[in-house]
PDB file of C-alpha atoms and ligand atoms in Angstrom:
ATOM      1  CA  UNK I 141      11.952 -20.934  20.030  1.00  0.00           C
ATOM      2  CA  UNK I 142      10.758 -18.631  17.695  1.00  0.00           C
ATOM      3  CA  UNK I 143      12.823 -15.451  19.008  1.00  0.00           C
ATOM      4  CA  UNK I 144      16.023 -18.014  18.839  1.00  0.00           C
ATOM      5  CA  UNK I 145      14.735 -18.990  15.133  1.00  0.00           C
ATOM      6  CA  UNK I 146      14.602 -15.183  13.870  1.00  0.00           C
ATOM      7  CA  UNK I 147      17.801 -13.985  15.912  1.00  0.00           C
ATOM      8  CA  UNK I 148      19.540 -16.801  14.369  1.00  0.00           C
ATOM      9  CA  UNK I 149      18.513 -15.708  10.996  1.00  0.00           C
ATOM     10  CA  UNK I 150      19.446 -12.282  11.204  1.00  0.00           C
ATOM     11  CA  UNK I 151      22.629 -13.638  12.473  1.00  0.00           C
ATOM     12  CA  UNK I 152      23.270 -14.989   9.249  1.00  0.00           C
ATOM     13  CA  UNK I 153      22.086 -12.016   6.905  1.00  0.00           C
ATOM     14  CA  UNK I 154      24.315  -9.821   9.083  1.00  0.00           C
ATOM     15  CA  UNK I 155      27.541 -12.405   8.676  1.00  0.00           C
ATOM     16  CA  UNK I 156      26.713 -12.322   4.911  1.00  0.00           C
ATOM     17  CA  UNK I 157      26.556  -8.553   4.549  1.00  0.00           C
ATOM     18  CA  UNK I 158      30.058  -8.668   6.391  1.00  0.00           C
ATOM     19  CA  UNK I 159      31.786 -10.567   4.019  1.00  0.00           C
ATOM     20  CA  UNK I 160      31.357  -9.096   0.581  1.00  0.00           C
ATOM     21  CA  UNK I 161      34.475 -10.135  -0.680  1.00  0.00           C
ATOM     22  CA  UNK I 162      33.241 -13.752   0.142  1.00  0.00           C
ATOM     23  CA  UNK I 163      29.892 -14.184  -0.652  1.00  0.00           C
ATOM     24  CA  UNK I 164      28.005 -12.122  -3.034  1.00  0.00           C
ATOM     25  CA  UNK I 165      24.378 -11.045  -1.837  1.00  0.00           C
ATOM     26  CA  UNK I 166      22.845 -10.157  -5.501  1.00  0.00           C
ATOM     27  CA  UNK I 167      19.563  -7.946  -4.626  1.00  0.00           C
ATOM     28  CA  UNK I 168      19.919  -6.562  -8.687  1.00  0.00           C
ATOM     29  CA  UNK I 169      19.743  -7.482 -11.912  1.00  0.00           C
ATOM     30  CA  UNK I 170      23.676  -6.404 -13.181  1.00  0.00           C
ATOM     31  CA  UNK I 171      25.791  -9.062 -14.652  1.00  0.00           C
ATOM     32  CA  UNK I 172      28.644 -10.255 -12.518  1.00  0.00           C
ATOM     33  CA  UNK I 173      32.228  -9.639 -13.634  1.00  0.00           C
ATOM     34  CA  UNK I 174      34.265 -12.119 -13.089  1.00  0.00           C
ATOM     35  CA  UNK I 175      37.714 -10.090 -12.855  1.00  0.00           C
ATOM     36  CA  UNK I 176      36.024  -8.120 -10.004  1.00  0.00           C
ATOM     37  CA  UNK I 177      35.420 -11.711  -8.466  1.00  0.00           C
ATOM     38  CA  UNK I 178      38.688 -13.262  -8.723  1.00  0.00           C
ATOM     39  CA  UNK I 179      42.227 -12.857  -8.836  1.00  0.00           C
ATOM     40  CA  UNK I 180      42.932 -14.957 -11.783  1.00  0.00           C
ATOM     41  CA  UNK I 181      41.178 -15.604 -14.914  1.00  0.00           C
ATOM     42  CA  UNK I 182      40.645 -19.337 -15.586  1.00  0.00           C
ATOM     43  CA  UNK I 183      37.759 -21.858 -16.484  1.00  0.00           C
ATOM     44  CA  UNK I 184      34.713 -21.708 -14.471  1.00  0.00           C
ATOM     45  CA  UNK I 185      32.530 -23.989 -12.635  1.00  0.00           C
ATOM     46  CA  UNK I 186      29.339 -23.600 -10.738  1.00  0.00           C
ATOM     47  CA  UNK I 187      27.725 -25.680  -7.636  1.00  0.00           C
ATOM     48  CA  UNK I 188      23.777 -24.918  -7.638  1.00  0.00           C
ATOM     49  CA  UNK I 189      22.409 -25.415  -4.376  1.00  0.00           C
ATOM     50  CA  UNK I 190      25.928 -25.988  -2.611  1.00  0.00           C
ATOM     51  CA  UNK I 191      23.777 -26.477   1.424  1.00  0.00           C
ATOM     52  CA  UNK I 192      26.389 -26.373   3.661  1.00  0.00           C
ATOM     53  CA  UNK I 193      29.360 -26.529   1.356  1.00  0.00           C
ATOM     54  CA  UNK I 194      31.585 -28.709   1.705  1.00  0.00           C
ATOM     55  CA  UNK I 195      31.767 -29.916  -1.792  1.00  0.00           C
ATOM     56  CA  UNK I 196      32.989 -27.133  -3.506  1.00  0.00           C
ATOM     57  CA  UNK I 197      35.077 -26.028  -0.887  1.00  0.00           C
ATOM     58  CA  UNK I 198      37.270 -28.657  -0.892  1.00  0.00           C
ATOM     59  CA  UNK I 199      37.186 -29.300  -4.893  1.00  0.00           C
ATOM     60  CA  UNK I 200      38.126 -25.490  -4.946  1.00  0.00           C
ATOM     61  CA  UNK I 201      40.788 -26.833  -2.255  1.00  0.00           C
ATOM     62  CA  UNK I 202      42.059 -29.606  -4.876  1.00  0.00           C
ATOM     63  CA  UNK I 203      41.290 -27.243  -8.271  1.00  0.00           C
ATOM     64  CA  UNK I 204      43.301 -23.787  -7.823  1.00  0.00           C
ATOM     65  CA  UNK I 205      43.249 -23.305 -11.416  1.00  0.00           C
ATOM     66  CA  UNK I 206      39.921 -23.348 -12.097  1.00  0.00           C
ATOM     67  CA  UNK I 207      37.344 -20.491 -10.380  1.00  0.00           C
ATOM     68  CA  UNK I 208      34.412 -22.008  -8.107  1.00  0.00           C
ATOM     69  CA  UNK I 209      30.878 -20.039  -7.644  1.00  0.00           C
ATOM     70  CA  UNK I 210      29.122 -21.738  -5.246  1.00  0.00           C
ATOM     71  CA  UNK I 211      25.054 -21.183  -6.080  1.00  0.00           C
ATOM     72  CA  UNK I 212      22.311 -21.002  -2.528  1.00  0.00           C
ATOM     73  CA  UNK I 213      19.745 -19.169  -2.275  1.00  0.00           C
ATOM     74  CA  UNK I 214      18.824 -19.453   1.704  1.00  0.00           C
ATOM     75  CA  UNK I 215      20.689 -17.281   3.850  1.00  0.00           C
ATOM     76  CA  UNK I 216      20.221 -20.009   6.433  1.00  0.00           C
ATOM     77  CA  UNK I 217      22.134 -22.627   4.488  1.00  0.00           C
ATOM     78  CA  UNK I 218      24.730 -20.796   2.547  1.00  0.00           C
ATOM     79  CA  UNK I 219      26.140 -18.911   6.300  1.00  0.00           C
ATOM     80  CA  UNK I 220      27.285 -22.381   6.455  1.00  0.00           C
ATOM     81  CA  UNK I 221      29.523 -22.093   3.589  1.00  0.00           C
ATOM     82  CA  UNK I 222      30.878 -18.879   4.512  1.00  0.00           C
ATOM     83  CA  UNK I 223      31.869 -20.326   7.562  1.00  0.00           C
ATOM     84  CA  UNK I 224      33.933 -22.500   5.896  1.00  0.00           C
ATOM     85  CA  UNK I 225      35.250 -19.672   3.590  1.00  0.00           C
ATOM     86  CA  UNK I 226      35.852 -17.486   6.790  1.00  0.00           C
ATOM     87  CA  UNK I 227      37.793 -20.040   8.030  1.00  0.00           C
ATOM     88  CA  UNK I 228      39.758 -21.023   5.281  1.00  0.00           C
ATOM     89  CA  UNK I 229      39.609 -17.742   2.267  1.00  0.00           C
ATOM     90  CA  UNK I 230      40.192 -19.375  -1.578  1.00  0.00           C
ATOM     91  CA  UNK I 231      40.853 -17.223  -4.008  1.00  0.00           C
ATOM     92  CA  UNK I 232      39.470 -19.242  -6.288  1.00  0.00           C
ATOM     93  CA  UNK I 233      36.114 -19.799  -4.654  1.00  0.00           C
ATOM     94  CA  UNK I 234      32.977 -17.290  -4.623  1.00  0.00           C
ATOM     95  CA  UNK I 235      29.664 -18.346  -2.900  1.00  0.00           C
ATOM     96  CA  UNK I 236      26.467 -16.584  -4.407  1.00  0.00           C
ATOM     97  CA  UNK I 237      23.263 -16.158  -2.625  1.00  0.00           C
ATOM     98  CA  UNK I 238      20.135 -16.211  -5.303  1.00  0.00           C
ATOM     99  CA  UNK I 239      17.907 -18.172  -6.354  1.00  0.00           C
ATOM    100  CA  UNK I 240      18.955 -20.123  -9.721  1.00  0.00           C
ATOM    101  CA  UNK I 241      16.370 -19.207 -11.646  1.00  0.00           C
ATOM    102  CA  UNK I 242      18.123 -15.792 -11.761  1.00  0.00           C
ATOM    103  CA  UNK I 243      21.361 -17.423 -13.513  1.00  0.00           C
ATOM    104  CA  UNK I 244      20.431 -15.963 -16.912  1.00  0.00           C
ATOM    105  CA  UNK I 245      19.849 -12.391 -15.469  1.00  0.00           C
ATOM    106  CA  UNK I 246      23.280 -12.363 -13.469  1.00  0.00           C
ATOM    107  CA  UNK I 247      25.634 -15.080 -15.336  1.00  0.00           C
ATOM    108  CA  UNK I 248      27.119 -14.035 -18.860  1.00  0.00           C
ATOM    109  CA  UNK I 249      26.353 -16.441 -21.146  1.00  0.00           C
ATOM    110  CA  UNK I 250      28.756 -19.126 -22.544  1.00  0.00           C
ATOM    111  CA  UNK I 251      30.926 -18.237 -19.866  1.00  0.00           C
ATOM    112  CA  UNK I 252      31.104 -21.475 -18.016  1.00  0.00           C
ATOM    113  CA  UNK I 253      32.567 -24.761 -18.439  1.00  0.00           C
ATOM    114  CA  UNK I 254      30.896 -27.219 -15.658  1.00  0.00           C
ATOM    115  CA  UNK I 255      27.500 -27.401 -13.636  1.00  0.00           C
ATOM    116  CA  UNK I 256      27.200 -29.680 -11.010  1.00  0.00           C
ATOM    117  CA  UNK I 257      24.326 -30.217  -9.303  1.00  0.00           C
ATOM    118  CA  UNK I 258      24.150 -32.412  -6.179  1.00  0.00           C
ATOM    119  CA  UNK I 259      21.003 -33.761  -4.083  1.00  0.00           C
ATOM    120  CA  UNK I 260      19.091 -31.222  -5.552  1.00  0.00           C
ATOM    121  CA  UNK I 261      15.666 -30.846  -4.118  1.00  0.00           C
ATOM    122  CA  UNK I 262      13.456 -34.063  -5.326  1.00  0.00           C
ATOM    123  CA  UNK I 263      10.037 -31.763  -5.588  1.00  0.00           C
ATOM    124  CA  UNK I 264       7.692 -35.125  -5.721  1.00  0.00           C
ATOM    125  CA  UNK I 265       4.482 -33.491  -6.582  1.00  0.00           C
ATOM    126  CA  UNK I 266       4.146 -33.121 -10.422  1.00  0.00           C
ATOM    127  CA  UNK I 267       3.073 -30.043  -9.947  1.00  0.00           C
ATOM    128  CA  UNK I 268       5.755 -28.666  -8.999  1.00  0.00           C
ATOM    129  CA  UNK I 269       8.282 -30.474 -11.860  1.00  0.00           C
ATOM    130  CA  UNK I 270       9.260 -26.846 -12.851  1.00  0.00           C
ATOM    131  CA  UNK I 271      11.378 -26.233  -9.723  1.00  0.00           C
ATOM    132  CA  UNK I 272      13.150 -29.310 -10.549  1.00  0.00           C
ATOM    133  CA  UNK I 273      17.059 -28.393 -11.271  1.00  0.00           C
ATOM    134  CA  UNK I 274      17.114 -30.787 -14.162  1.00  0.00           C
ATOM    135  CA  UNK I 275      13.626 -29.463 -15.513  1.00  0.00           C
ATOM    136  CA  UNK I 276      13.969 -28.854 -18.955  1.00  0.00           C
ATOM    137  CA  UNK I 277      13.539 -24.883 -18.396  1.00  0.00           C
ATOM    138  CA  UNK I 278      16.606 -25.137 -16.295  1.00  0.00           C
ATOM    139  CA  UNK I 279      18.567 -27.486 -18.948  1.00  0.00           C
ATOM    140  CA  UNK I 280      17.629 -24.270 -21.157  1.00  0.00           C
ATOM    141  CA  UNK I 281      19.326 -21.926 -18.794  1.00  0.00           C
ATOM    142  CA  UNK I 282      22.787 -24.477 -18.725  1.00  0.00           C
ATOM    143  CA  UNK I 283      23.029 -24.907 -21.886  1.00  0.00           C
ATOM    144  CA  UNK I 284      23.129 -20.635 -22.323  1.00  0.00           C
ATOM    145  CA  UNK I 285      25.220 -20.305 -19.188  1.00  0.00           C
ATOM    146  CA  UNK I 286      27.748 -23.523 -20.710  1.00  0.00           C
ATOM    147  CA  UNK I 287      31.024 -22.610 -23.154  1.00  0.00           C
ATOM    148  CA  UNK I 288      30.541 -25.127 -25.758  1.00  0.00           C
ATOM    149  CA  UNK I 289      30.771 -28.891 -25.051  1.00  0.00           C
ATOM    150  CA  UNK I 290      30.217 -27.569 -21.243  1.00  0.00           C
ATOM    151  CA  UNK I 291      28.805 -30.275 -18.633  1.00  0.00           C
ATOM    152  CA  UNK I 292      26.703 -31.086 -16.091  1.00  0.00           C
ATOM    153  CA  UNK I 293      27.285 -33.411 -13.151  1.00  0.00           C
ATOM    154  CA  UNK I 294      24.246 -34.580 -11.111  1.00  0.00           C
ATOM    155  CA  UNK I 295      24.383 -36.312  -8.014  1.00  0.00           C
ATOM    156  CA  UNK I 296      21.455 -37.681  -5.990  1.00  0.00           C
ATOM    157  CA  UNK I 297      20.397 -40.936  -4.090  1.00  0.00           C
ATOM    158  CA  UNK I 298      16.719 -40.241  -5.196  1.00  0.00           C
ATOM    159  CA  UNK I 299      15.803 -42.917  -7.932  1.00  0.00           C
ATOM    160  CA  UNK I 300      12.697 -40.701  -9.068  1.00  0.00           C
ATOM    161  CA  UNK I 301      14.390 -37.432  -9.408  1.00  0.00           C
ATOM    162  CA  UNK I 302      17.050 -39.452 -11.205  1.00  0.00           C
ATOM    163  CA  UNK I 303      15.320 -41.233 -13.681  1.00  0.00           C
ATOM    164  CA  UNK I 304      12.923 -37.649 -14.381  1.00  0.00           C
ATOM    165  CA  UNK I 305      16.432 -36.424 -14.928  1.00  0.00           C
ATOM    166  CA  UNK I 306      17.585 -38.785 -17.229  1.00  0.00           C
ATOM    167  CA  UNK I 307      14.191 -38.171 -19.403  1.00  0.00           C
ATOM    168  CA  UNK I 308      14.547 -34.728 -19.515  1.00  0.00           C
ATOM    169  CA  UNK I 309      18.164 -34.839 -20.692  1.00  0.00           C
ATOM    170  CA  UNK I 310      17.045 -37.348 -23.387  1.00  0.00           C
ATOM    171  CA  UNK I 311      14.003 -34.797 -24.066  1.00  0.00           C
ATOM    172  CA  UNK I 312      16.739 -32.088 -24.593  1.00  0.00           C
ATOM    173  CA  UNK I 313      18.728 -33.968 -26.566  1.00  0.00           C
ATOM    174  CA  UNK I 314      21.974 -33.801 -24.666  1.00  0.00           C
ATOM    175  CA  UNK I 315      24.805 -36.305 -24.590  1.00  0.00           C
ATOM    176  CA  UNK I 316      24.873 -38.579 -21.608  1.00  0.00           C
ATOM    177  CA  UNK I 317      28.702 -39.182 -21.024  1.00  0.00           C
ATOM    178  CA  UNK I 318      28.664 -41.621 -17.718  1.00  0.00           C
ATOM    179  CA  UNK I 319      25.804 -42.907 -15.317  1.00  0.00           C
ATOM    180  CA  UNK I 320      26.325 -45.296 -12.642  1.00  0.00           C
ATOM    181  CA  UNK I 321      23.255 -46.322  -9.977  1.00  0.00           C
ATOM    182  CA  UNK I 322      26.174 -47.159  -6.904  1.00  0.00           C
ATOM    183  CA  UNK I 323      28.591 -44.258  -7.470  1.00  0.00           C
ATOM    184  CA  UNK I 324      30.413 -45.694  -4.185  1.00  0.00           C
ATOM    185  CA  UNK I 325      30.681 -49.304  -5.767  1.00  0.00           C
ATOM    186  CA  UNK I 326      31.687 -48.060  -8.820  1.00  0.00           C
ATOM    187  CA  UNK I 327      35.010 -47.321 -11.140  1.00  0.00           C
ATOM    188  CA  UNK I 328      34.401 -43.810 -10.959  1.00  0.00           C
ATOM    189  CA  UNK I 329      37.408 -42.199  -8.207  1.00  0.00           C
ATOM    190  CA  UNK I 330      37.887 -38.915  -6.605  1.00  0.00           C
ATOM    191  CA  UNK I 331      34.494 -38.615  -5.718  1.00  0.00           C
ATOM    192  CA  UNK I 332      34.032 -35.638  -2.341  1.00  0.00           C
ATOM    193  CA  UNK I 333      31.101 -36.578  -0.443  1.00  0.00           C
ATOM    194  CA  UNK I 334      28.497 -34.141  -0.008  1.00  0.00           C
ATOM    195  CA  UNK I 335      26.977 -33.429   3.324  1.00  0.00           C
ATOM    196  CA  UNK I 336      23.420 -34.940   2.108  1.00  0.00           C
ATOM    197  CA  UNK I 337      25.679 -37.982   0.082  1.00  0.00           C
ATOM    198  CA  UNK I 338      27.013 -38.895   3.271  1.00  0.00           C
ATOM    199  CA  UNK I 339      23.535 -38.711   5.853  1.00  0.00           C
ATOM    200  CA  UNK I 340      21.986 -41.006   2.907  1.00  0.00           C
ATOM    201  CA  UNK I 341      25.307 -43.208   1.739  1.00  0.00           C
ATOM    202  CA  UNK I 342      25.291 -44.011   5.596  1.00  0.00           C
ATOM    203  CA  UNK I 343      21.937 -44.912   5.971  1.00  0.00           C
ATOM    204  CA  UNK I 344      22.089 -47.490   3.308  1.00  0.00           C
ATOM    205  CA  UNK I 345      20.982 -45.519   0.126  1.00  0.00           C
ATOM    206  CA  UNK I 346      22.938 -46.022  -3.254  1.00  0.00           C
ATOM    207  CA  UNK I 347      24.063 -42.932  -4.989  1.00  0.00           C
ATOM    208  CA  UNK I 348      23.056 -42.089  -8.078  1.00  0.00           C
ATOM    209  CA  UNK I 349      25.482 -40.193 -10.702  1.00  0.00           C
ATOM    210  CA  UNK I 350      25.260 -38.786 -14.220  1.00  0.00           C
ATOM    211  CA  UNK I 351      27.060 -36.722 -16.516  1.00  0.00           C
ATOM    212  CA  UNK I 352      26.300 -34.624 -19.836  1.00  0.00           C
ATOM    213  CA  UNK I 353      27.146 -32.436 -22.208  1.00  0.00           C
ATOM    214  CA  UNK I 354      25.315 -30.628 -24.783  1.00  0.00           C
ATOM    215  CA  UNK I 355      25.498 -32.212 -28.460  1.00  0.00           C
ATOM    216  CA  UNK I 356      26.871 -29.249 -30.840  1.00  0.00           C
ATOM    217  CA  UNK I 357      24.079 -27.228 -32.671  1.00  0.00           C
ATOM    218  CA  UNK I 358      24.002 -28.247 -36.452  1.00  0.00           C
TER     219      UNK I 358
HETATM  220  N1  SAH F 279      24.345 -29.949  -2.303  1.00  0.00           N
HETATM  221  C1  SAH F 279      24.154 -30.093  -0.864  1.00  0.00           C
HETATM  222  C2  SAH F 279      22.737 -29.685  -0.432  1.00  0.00           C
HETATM  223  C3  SAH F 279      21.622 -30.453  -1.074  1.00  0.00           C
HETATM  224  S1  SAH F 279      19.998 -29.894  -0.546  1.00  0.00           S
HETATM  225  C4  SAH F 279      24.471 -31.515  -0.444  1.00  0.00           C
HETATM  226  O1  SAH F 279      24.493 -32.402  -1.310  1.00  0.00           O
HETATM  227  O2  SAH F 279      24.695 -31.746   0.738  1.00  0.00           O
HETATM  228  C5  SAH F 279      19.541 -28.849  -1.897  1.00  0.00           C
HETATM  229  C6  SAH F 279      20.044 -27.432  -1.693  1.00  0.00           C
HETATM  230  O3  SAH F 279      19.717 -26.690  -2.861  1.00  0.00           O
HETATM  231  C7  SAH F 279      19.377 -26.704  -0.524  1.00  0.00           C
HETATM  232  O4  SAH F 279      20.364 -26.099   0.272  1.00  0.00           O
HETATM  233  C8  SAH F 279      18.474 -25.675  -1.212  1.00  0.00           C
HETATM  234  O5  SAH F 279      18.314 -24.499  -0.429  1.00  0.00           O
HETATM  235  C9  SAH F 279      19.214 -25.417  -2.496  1.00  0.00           C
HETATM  236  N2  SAH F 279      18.371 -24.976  -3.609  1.00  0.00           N
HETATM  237  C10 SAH F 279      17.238 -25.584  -4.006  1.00  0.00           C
HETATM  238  N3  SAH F 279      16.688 -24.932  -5.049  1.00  0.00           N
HETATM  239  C11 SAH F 279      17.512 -23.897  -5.334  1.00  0.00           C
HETATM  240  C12 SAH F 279      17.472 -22.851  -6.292  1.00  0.00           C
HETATM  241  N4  SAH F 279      16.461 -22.755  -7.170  1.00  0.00           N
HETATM  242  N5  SAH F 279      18.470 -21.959  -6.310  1.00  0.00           N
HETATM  243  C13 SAH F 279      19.483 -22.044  -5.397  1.00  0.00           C
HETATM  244  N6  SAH F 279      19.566 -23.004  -4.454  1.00  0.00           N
HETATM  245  C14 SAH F 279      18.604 -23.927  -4.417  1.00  0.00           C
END
């Protein structure tokens, strides 16, 4: 099992390193430039922790005018994606394989217009609130990485993680612009499922959904 485990692995760091133009390995600290990243220079909007992909995939699918980077940092997880990418190349769609604390190091600032975050890990223990995505620290590093009035979208069918979330965007100060507690029973349309939305949604959970933006800087 173990031999499987590691060949496996090293399956998927050697399909990563053979698609550069696909998925970007970042092992240094340079900033990315987006013209060497994609053909056309439009908005851009970033998936953090994108697991197997489908979400951004098919939103980059439905969105060719705006430019997708799709955040993982497991090799694992984000072969996945590429998959999908090998199978179906969008121009307009760049997985990334760090870890998101590195955002600030890699990411201009101010350079992009939407975060969305969905099912992000729920990290129970409060010890470990830090590594929460919607931890203030990382509503710090959003609001550097966002062009002004730039928003996040959280999605997650964990009522905990939610509501921490909600308190740390109040914390911050940040404009909530829509939250619903059933996003399926809900007025809010065009919604893609994620992988993790759909094992949950099917096994009875409600989805959770917010969005915000950050209030202008007197
Ligand atoms: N968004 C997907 C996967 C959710 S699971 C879905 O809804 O189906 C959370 C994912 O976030 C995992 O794949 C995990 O590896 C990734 N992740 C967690 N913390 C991260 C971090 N700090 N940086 C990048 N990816 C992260």
């Amino acid at each position: 099992m173990i031999v499987l485990r590691l060949r496996y692995i090293d399956g998927a760091r050697n399909l990563i390193e053979e698609h550069p133009h696909l998925v970007i390995d970042k092992q240094d600290n340079e900033k990315l430039y987006y013209e060497d990243m994609f053909e056309k220079a439009q908005p851009i909007h970033i998936e953090i922790g994108i697991g197997k992909g489908r979400f951004i995939h098919t939103l980059a699918k439905q969105f060719p005018n705006i430019n997708f980077i799709g955040i993982e940092k497991f090799d694992s997880v984000i072969v996945r994606a590429l998959e999908k990418s090998i199978d179906e190349p969008l121009p307009n769609l760049k997985l990334l394989r760090v870890d998101a604390g590195a955002i600030p190091i890699i990411l201009k600032d101010h350079t992009v217009e939407r975060v969305y975050l969905n099912f992000p890990d729920p990290w129970p223990k409060e010890r470990h609130q830090k590594r929460r995505l919607t931890n203030r620290r990382f509503l710090k590093i959003y609001e550097d990485l966002l062009t002004e009035n730039g928003e996040i979208h959280m999605k997650t069918d964990n009522k905990t993680l939610f509501d921490y979330s909600l308190e740390e965007i109040m914390f911050y100060d940040m404009e909530l612009i829509t939250i619903t507690r059933d996003l399926h029973n809900s007025d809010v349309n065009c919604n893609i499922m994620t992988e993790f939305e759909e094992k949950y949604s099917k096994r009875g959970n409600k989805i959770f959904k917010l969005t915000a933006i950050y209030k202008e800087k007197k």
